[in-house]
């Protein structure tokens, strides 16, 4: 063999070895990554080859699977009362992906999670039997919230204070996840319409959007004042001028009701009449560090809150002049909160000062119903003492009985609450957000905490109030929870 042929042979051998090495690397090292790639059509075909597991509410699935025709994907996701439960389930779409519970537990629901597989499945590389996700949602409370919000922009959350179980989570306007579950032109058209809608129906306002909480934040300021010892009880007179000049400025703060007895009012009276002057000065007297510490103890500024869906971070600002600290005392300036966060505040007060970790999944099971994960009650924090909580509940009951929250009265039931209207828009140009937070406890000891936020840009501005817009919704939710 001459030198040229020998060199050519060696070069060809090296090429063959390079190809073998590359193929081996792709199969062994990159194989799992390529197999799980979301753009791998074989993976997608396998994912939709069988019915999915379900998201379950009170023992009944609110999801399902339906046979398709004319598609590589044998099944697609279906939803029962899709718009009502969209803020809980999220979506599972052949084209547009999965969100919320559908996304977090996607591998359990489609059987690709290793915990759903038997030995034979593992050896053959097959999917296991799809599992289910059992939620803590109470269908009666969920329906009350959804029907109450109706066509309004808004959100509502209900929590069992003693366990942290989320009994309802609704965001409106909503959408039907089933309308975008498949891969047809109709699904594409529905997606385009939803994404172009200025009202953002796919936004989870209860969990993923923050708002100025307005006067509902006065509960946090009152908590700090009582816990810190600035005032010994909700019936002690405060040092509160009316009107109140914001520190370092010539601007004066007044109250919504000019004749309200807000000068030196006690915390009880100030909550009943929602006295801005009292809580603005109270925040300044405490100082922003103490107000922030209390807000954070209730869950503000927690960027890792998961229920298990991640919540947007509620914020209490820092590095403010005293004039801005005063505005935070009434839930304005840069204070931002999700409806979930304000339900957490109310829940902790109702539960004797202990904030139970909020969660809306009780159990995740495999295809045979055996638990893969279980979620029980756990204490997230203890922002206030039981004594402080009792003082605040007493004042909140006064708000319902003789203050600004009379629309939430329930005969024979202890109901405490706080109303709020929060300014927004440049120079307060937008319609205010209407808030209502409350708790209810019946003679049998059953209880619930609720937060409702209504954003109605088409309402007459003068008619917007927490009691008028959000109070009746909160009442219907509490009644449903206590039945």
Coordinates of C-alpha atoms in Angstrom, one line a residue:
X1 CA 0.0 0.0 0.0
X2 CA 1.5 3.3 -1.0
X3 CA 1.7 6.3 1.3
X4 CA -1.2 8.2 -0.3
X5 CA -3.6 5.4 0.1
X6 CA -2.5 4.7 3.6
X7 CA -3.0 8.3 4.6
X8 CA -6.4 8.4 3.0
X9 CA -7.4 5.2 4.8
X10 CA -6.3 6.6 8.2
X11 CA -8.2 9.9 7.5
X12 CA -11.4 8.0 6.6
X13 CA -11.1 5.9 9.7
X14 CA -10.8 9.0 11.8
X15 CA -13.9 10.4 10.2
X16 CA -15.8 7.2 10.9
X17 CA -14.6 7.3 14.6
X18 CA -15.7 10.9 14.8
X19 CA -19.2 10.1 13.5
X20 CA -19.4 7.2 15.9
X21 CA -18.3 9.3 18.8
X22 CA -20.7 12.1 17.9
X23 CA -23.7 9.7 17.6
X24 CA -22.8 8.0 20.9
X25 CA -22.6 11.4 22.6
X26 CA -26.0 12.5 21.2
X27 CA -27.6 9.3 22.3
X28 CA -26.0 9.0 25.7
X29 CA -25.2 12.5 26.9
X30 CA -27.7 14.6 25.0
X31 CA -30.4 12.0 24.6
X32 CA -32.4 12.8 27.8
X33 CA -32.2 16.6 27.1
X34 CA -33.4 16.2 23.5
X35 CA -36.1 13.8 24.5
X36 CA -37.5 16.3 27.0
X37 CA -37.1 19.3 24.8
X38 CA -40.5 21.1 24.4
X39 CA -39.9 21.5 20.7
X40 CA -39.4 17.7 20.2
X41 CA -42.5 16.8 18.3
X42 CA -42.2 13.1 19.3
X43 CA -42.3 14.2 23.0
X44 CA -45.3 16.4 22.4
X45 CA -47.1 13.5 20.5
X46 CA -46.4 11.2 23.4
X47 CA -47.6 13.8 25.9
X48 CA -51.0 14.1 24.2
X49 CA -51.3 10.4 23.3
X50 CA -53.4 9.6 26.4
X51 CA -55.9 11.4 28.6
X52 CA -54.3 13.6 31.3
X53 CA -54.8 13.3 35.0
X54 CA -57.2 15.9 36.6
X55 CA -57.3 18.9 38.8
X56 CA -59.9 18.1 41.4
X57 CA -62.2 20.3 43.5
X58 CA -64.2 18.8 46.4
X59 CA -63.8 15.3 44.9
X60 CA -64.9 16.2 41.4
X61 CA -62.5 17.0 38.5
X62 CA -62.8 20.4 36.9
X63 CA -60.6 19.3 34.0
X64 CA -60.9 16.4 31.5
X65 CA -59.5 15.1 28.2
X66 CA -61.2 14.7 24.9
X67 CA -60.4 12.8 21.7
X68 CA -59.2 14.8 18.8
X69 CA -59.4 14.2 15.1
X70 CA -57.1 15.1 12.2
X71 CA -54.2 15.8 14.5
X72 CA -51.0 14.0 15.6
X73 CA -52.2 14.7 19.2
X74 CA -54.7 12.1 20.2
X75 CA -56.2 14.1 23.1
X76 CA -56.6 17.7 24.3
X77 CA -57.5 19.3 27.6
X78 CA -61.1 20.1 28.5
X79 CA -62.5 22.2 31.4
X80 CA -65.7 22.2 33.4
X81 CA -66.7 25.8 34.3
X82 CA -63.4 26.9 32.7
X83 CA -63.8 30.7 33.3
X84 CA -64.8 30.2 36.9
X85 CA -61.8 28.1 37.8
X86 CA -59.2 29.6 35.4
X87 CA -57.4 31.5 38.2
X88 CA -57.0 28.1 39.9
X89 CA -56.2 25.7 37.1
X90 CA -54.4 27.8 34.6
X91 CA -54.3 26.4 31.1
X92 CA -52.8 23.3 29.4
X93 CA -52.5 24.0 25.7
X94 CA -51.0 21.9 22.9
X95 CA -49.6 25.1 21.4
X96 CA -49.5 27.8 24.1
X97 CA -48.1 25.8 26.9
X98 CA -49.2 25.2 30.5
X99 CA -49.5 27.7 33.4
X100 CA -50.4 27.6 37.1
X101 CA -51.4 24.2 38.5
X102 CA -51.5 22.8 35.0
X103 CA -47.9 23.9 34.5
X104 CA -46.4 23.1 38.0
X105 CA -47.8 19.6 38.0
X106 CA -47.7 19.0 34.2
X107 CA -45.4 15.9 34.6
X108 CA -47.6 14.3 37.2
X109 CA -50.7 15.0 35.1
X110 CA -49.2 13.5 31.9
X111 CA -47.5 10.6 33.6
X112 CA -43.9 11.6 32.8
X113 CA -43.0 12.2 36.4
X114 CA -40.8 9.4 37.6
X115 CA -43.0 9.0 40.7
X116 CA -45.9 7.9 38.5
X117 CA -43.9 5.2 36.7
X118 CA -43.7 1.5 37.6
X119 CA -40.6 -0.6 37.0
X120 CA -41.8 -1.7 33.5
X121 CA -42.5 1.9 32.5
X122 CA -39.0 2.9 33.6
X123 CA -37.4 0.0 31.7
X124 CA -39.3 0.6 28.5
X125 CA -39.1 4.4 28.7
X126 CA -42.9 4.7 28.7
X127 CA -45.1 7.2 30.6
X128 CA -46.7 6.2 33.8
X129 CA -50.3 6.3 34.7
X130 CA -51.3 10.0 35.0
X131 CA -51.8 11.4 38.5
X132 CA -54.2 14.0 39.9
X133 CA -54.0 17.3 41.8
X134 CA -56.4 17.7 44.7
X135 CA -57.2 21.3 45.6
X136 CA -58.4 23.0 48.7
X137 CA -61.0 25.0 46.8
X138 CA -64.6 25.1 48.1
X139 CA -66.9 25.1 45.0
X140 CA -69.6 27.1 46.8
X141 CA -67.2 29.8 47.9
X142 CA -65.6 29.9 44.4
X143 CA -69.0 30.2 42.7
X144 CA -70.1 33.0 45.1
X145 CA -67.0 34.9 44.3
X146 CA -67.2 34.4 40.5
X147 CA -70.9 35.2 40.4
X148 CA -70.4 38.3 42.6
X149 CA -67.7 39.8 40.5
X150 CA -69.6 39.0 37.3
X151 CA -68.5 41.3 34.5
X152 CA -66.4 43.6 36.7
X153 CA -62.6 43.8 36.7
X154 CA -61.6 42.4 40.0
X155 CA -60.4 39.6 42.2
X156 CA -61.5 37.7 45.3
X157 CA -59.7 35.3 47.7
X158 CA -61.0 33.3 50.6
X159 CA -58.8 31.5 53.2
X160 CA -59.5 29.2 56.1
X161 CA -57.6 31.1 58.8
X162 CA -56.9 28.0 61.0
X163 CA -55.3 26.0 58.2
X164 CA -54.2 28.4 55.5
X165 CA -56.3 26.5 52.9
X166 CA -57.4 28.7 50.1
X167 CA -61.1 28.2 49.6
X168 CA -61.6 30.4 46.6
X169 CA -59.5 32.3 44.1
X170 CA -61.2 34.2 41.3
X171 CA -60.1 36.8 38.8
X172 CA -62.3 38.7 36.4
X173 CA -62.8 39.1 33.5
X174 CA -61.8 35.5 33.0
X175 CA -61.4 33.2 30.0
X176 CA -62.1 29.6 29.1
X177 CA -58.8 27.7 29.0
X178 CA -60.5 25.1 26.8
X179 CA -60.8 27.6 24.0
X180 CA -57.1 27.6 23.5
X181 CA -56.3 24.0 24.5
X182 CA -56.0 22.5 21.0
X183 CA -54.0 23.3 17.9
X184 CA -56.8 24.3 15.5
X185 CA -57.3 27.6 13.7
X186 CA -60.1 28.3 16.1
X187 CA -57.7 28.0 19.1
X188 CA -55.3 30.3 17.4
X189 CA -58.0 32.9 16.8
X190 CA -59.1 32.6 20.4
X191 CA -55.5 33.1 21.6
X192 CA -55.1 36.2 19.4
X193 CA -58.4 37.7 20.7
X194 CA -57.4 37.0 24.4
X195 CA -53.9 38.5 24.1
X196 CA -55.3 41.6 22.3
X197 CA -58.0 42.2 24.9
X198 CA -57.1 45.4 26.9
X199 CA -58.8 43.9 30.0
X200 CA -56.3 41.1 30.1
X201 CA -58.6 38.2 30.9
X202 CA -55.6 35.8 31.2
X203 CA -54.1 37.9 34.0
X204 CA -54.6 36.4 37.5
X205 CA -55.5 39.5 39.4
X206 CA -55.9 37.7 42.7
X207 CA -52.3 36.4 42.7
X208 CA -50.1 37.9 40.0
X209 CA -51.1 41.6 40.2
X210 CA -50.5 44.2 42.9
X211 CA -52.6 47.2 43.7
X212 CA -52.6 50.1 46.2
X213 CA -54.6 48.6 49.1
X214 CA -56.0 51.9 50.3
X215 CA -57.6 51.9 53.7
X216 CA -57.5 48.2 54.2
X217 CA -53.8 48.7 55.0
X218 CA -54.8 50.6 58.1
X219 CA -55.2 47.2 59.7
X220 CA -51.4 46.7 59.3
X221 CA -50.6 50.2 60.8
X222 CA -53.0 49.6 63.7
X223 CA -51.3 46.2 64.3
X224 CA -47.9 47.9 64.5
X225 CA -49.2 50.6 66.9
X226 CA -50.8 48.1 69.3
X227 CA -48.0 45.6 69.1
X228 CA -45.3 48.2 69.6
X229 CA -47.2 49.8 72.5
X230 CA -47.8 53.2 70.9
X231 CA -51.4 52.6 72.0
X232 CA -52.5 50.2 74.7
X233 CA -55.9 49.4 73.3
X234 CA -58.2 50.2 70.4
X235 CA -60.2 52.4 72.7
X236 CA -57.4 54.7 73.8
X237 CA -57.6 58.2 72.3
X238 CA -54.8 58.9 69.7
X239 CA -52.9 62.1 69.2
X240 CA -54.4 63.0 65.9
X241 CA -55.1 66.5 64.5
X242 CA -57.8 67.0 61.9
X243 CA -56.8 68.0 59.3
X244 CA -53.2 66.7 59.4
X245 CA -50.4 68.6 57.8
X246 CA -48.0 66.2 56.1
X247 CA -44.5 66.5 57.7
X248 CA -42.1 68.8 55.8
X249 CA -44.9 70.1 53.6
X250 CA -47.7 72.6 53.6
X251 CA -50.1 69.9 52.2
X252 CA -53.0 68.9 54.5
X253 CA -54.7 65.6 54.6
X254 CA -58.4 65.5 55.3
X255 CA -61.0 62.7 55.7
X256 CA -63.6 61.5 53.3
X257 CA -66.4 62.4 55.7
X258 CA -65.8 66.0 56.9
X259 CA -68.1 65.5 59.9
X260 CA -66.4 62.3 61.1
X261 CA -65.1 62.4 64.7
X262 CA -61.5 61.8 63.6
X263 CA -59.7 64.3 65.8
X264 CA -57.8 62.3 68.5
X265 CA -60.1 59.4 67.6
X266 CA -59.4 55.9 69.1
X267 CA -58.3 53.1 66.7
X268 CA -61.8 51.7 66.9
X269 CA -63.5 54.9 65.9
X270 CA -60.8 55.6 63.3
X271 CA -61.4 52.2 61.7
X272 CA -65.2 52.7 61.8
X273 CA -65.0 56.1 60.0
X274 CA -61.8 55.2 58.1
X275 CA -60.0 58.3 59.4
X276 CA -57.1 59.1 57.1
X277 CA -55.6 61.7 59.5
X278 CA -55.3 59.2 62.3
X279 CA -53.5 56.5 60.5
X280 CA -51.3 58.9 58.5
X281 CA -49.9 60.4 61.7
X282 CA -49.8 57.0 63.3
X283 CA -47.5 55.8 60.6
X284 CA -45.2 58.8 61.1
X285 CA -45.2 58.3 64.9
X286 CA -44.2 54.7 64.5
X287 CA -41.7 55.4 61.7
X288 CA -41.4 53.6 58.4
X289 CA -39.1 50.9 59.9
X290 CA -41.7 49.6 62.3
X291 CA -44.5 49.8 59.8
X292 CA -42.4 47.9 57.3
X293 CA -41.5 45.3 59.9
X294 CA -45.1 44.7 60.6
X295 CA -46.0 44.6 56.9
X296 CA -43.2 42.1 56.2
X297 CA -44.4 39.9 59.1
X298 CA -47.8 39.7 57.4
X299 CA -46.1 38.6 54.1
X300 CA -45.2 41.8 52.3
X301 CA -41.8 41.9 50.5
X302 CA -41.8 38.1 50.3
X303 CA -40.5 37.3 46.8
X304 CA -40.8 33.5 47.4
X305 CA -44.5 33.2 48.3
X306 CA -45.8 30.1 46.5
X307 CA -49.2 28.5 47.0
X308 CA -47.7 26.6 45.0
X309 CA -48.2 29.1 42.1
X310 CA -45.8 32.0 42.7
X311 CA -47.4 35.1 43.9
X312 CA -46.4 38.6 42.9
X313 CA -44.4 40.4 45.6
X314 CA -46.5 42.8 47.7
X315 CA -44.4 45.8 48.6
X316 CA -44.0 48.3 51.5
X317 CA -41.5 51.0 50.3
X318 CA -38.4 52.2 52.1
X319 CA -36.2 55.3 52.1
X320 CA -39.1 57.8 52.1
X321 CA -39.5 61.2 53.6
X322 CA -42.0 61.5 56.5
X323 CA -44.6 62.9 54.2
X324 CA -44.6 59.7 52.1
X325 CA -44.5 57.6 55.2
X326 CA -47.8 59.3 56.2
X327 CA -49.3 58.4 52.9
X328 CA -48.3 54.8 53.3
X329 CA -50.3 54.8 56.6
X330 CA -53.5 55.0 54.4
X331 CA -52.3 52.4 51.9
X332 CA -51.1 54.9 49.3
X333 CA -47.8 56.2 47.9
X334 CA -45.9 53.1 46.8
X335 CA -47.6 50.5 48.9
X336 CA -48.7 47.6 46.7
X337 CA -50.6 44.4 47.6
X338 CA -52.2 41.4 45.9
X339 CA -55.7 40.5 47.0
X340 CA -54.1 37.3 48.3
X341 CA -51.8 39.4 50.6
X342 CA -54.7 41.3 52.1
X343 CA -56.6 38.1 52.7
X344 CA -53.5 36.9 54.5
X345 CA -53.5 40.0 56.8
X346 CA -57.2 39.4 57.7
X347 CA -56.6 35.7 58.1
X348 CA -53.8 36.2 60.7
X349 CA -56.0 38.6 62.7
X350 CA -58.9 36.1 62.7
X351 CA -56.5 33.3 63.8
X352 CA -55.3 35.0 66.9
X353 CA -52.2 36.5 65.4
X354 CA -50.8 33.4 63.6
X355 CA -50.5 33.5 59.9
X356 CA -50.9 30.0 58.4
X357 CA -49.1 29.4 55.2
X358 CA -51.6 29.8 52.4
X359 CA -52.0 26.9 50.0
X360 CA -54.5 25.7 47.4
X361 CA -53.3 22.1 46.9
X362 CA -54.0 19.5 49.6
X363 CA -52.6 16.4 47.8
X364 CA -50.9 15.2 44.7
X365 CA -51.5 11.6 43.8
X366 CA -50.3 9.0 41.4
X367 CA -52.6 7.1 39.0
X368 CA -53.6 4.7 41.7
X369 CA -54.6 7.5 44.1
X370 CA -51.6 7.1 46.4
X371 CA -50.2 10.3 47.7
X372 CA -47.0 11.7 46.1
X373 CA -47.2 14.9 48.1
X374 CA -49.5 16.1 50.9
X375 CA -49.8 19.7 52.2
X376 CA -51.1 20.3 55.7
X377 CA -51.3 23.4 58.0
X378 CA -48.1 25.2 58.8
X379 CA -47.4 28.5 60.5
X380 CA -45.8 31.1 58.2
X381 CA -45.3 33.8 60.8
X382 CA -46.8 35.3 64.0
X383 CA -47.0 39.0 63.2
X384 CA -49.1 39.9 66.3
X385 CA -50.0 38.6 69.7
X386 CA -53.3 37.0 70.5
X387 CA -54.2 40.0 72.6
X388 CA -53.5 42.4 69.7
X389 CA -55.5 40.2 67.4
X390 CA -58.4 40.2 69.8
X391 CA -58.3 44.0 70.0
X392 CA -58.3 44.3 66.2
X393 CA -61.2 41.8 65.8
X394 CA -63.2 43.8 68.2
X395 CA -62.6 47.0 66.2
X396 CA -63.3 45.3 62.9
X397 CA -66.7 44.0 64.3
X398 CA -67.5 47.7 65.0
X399 CA -66.7 48.5 61.4
X400 CA -69.4 46.0 60.3
X401 CA -71.9 46.8 62.9
X402 CA -71.9 50.6 62.9
X403 CA -69.1 51.7 60.5
X404 CA -68.3 51.7 56.8
X405 CA -68.8 48.0 56.3
X406 CA -72.5 47.4 57.0
X407 CA -73.2 45.6 53.7
X408 CA -71.3 42.5 55.1
X409 CA -73.5 41.9 58.1
X410 CA -74.6 38.3 58.6
X411 CA -77.3 37.7 61.2
X412 CA -76.1 35.5 64.0
X413 CA -72.5 35.5 62.8
X414 CA -69.4 37.4 64.1
X415 CA -68.2 39.4 61.1
X416 CA -65.3 41.9 61.2
X417 CA -64.0 43.9 58.3
X418 CA -62.4 46.9 56.8
X419 CA -63.3 48.9 53.7
X420 CA -61.0 50.7 51.3
X421 CA -60.9 52.9 48.2
X422 CA -57.5 53.3 46.7
X423 CA -56.5 56.0 44.3
X424 CA -54.6 55.2 41.1
X425 CA -53.6 56.8 37.8
X426 CA -51.7 59.9 37.2
X427 CA -52.9 62.6 39.5
X428 CA -55.6 60.2 40.7
X429 CA -57.1 60.2 37.2
X430 CA -58.4 56.6 37.3
X431 CA -61.4 55.3 39.1
X432 CA -60.5 54.2 42.6
X433 CA -60.1 50.5 43.4
X434 CA -62.8 49.3 45.8
X435 CA -61.6 47.0 48.5
X436 CA -63.2 44.9 51.3
X437 CA -61.4 42.6 53.7
X438 CA -63.3 40.7 56.3
X439 CA -63.5 37.6 58.4
X440 CA -66.6 35.7 59.7
X441 CA -66.9 33.1 62.4
X442 CA -70.1 31.2 63.3
X443 CA -71.2 29.7 66.6
X444 CA -69.8 26.3 65.6
X445 CA -66.3 27.8 65.3
X446 CA -66.1 27.6 61.5
X447 CA -64.4 30.7 60.1
X448 CA -63.2 32.3 56.9
X449 CA -61.1 35.3 55.8
X450 CA -61.9 37.2 52.6
X451 CA -60.4 39.9 50.4
X452 CA -62.2 41.4 47.5
X453 CA -60.9 44.0 45.1
X454 CA -63.1 45.6 42.4
X455 CA -61.7 47.8 39.6
X456 CA -64.6 49.2 37.6
X457 CA -63.3 51.8 35.1
X458 CA -66.9 52.4 33.8
X459 CA -68.5 53.1 37.2
X460 CA -69.6 56.6 38.3
X461 CA -66.6 57.8 40.4
X462 CA -68.8 59.2 43.2
X463 CA -70.5 55.8 43.6
X464 CA -67.4 53.7 44.1
X465 CA -66.9 52.4 47.6
X466 CA -65.5 49.3 49.2
X467 CA -68.8 48.8 51.1
X468 CA -70.9 49.3 48.1
X469 CA -68.9 47.5 45.4
X470 CA -66.9 44.8 47.2
X471 CA -68.9 44.3 50.5
X472 CA -71.8 42.3 49.1
X473 CA -69.4 40.0 47.3
X474 CA -67.4 39.4 50.5
X475 CA -70.7 38.7 52.3
X476 CA -71.9 36.1 49.8
X477 CA -68.5 34.4 50.0
X478 CA -68.5 34.3 53.8
X479 CA -72.1 32.9 53.8
X480 CA -71.1 30.2 51.4
X481 CA -68.0 29.2 53.5
X482 CA -70.0 29.0 56.7
X483 CA -72.8 26.8 55.4

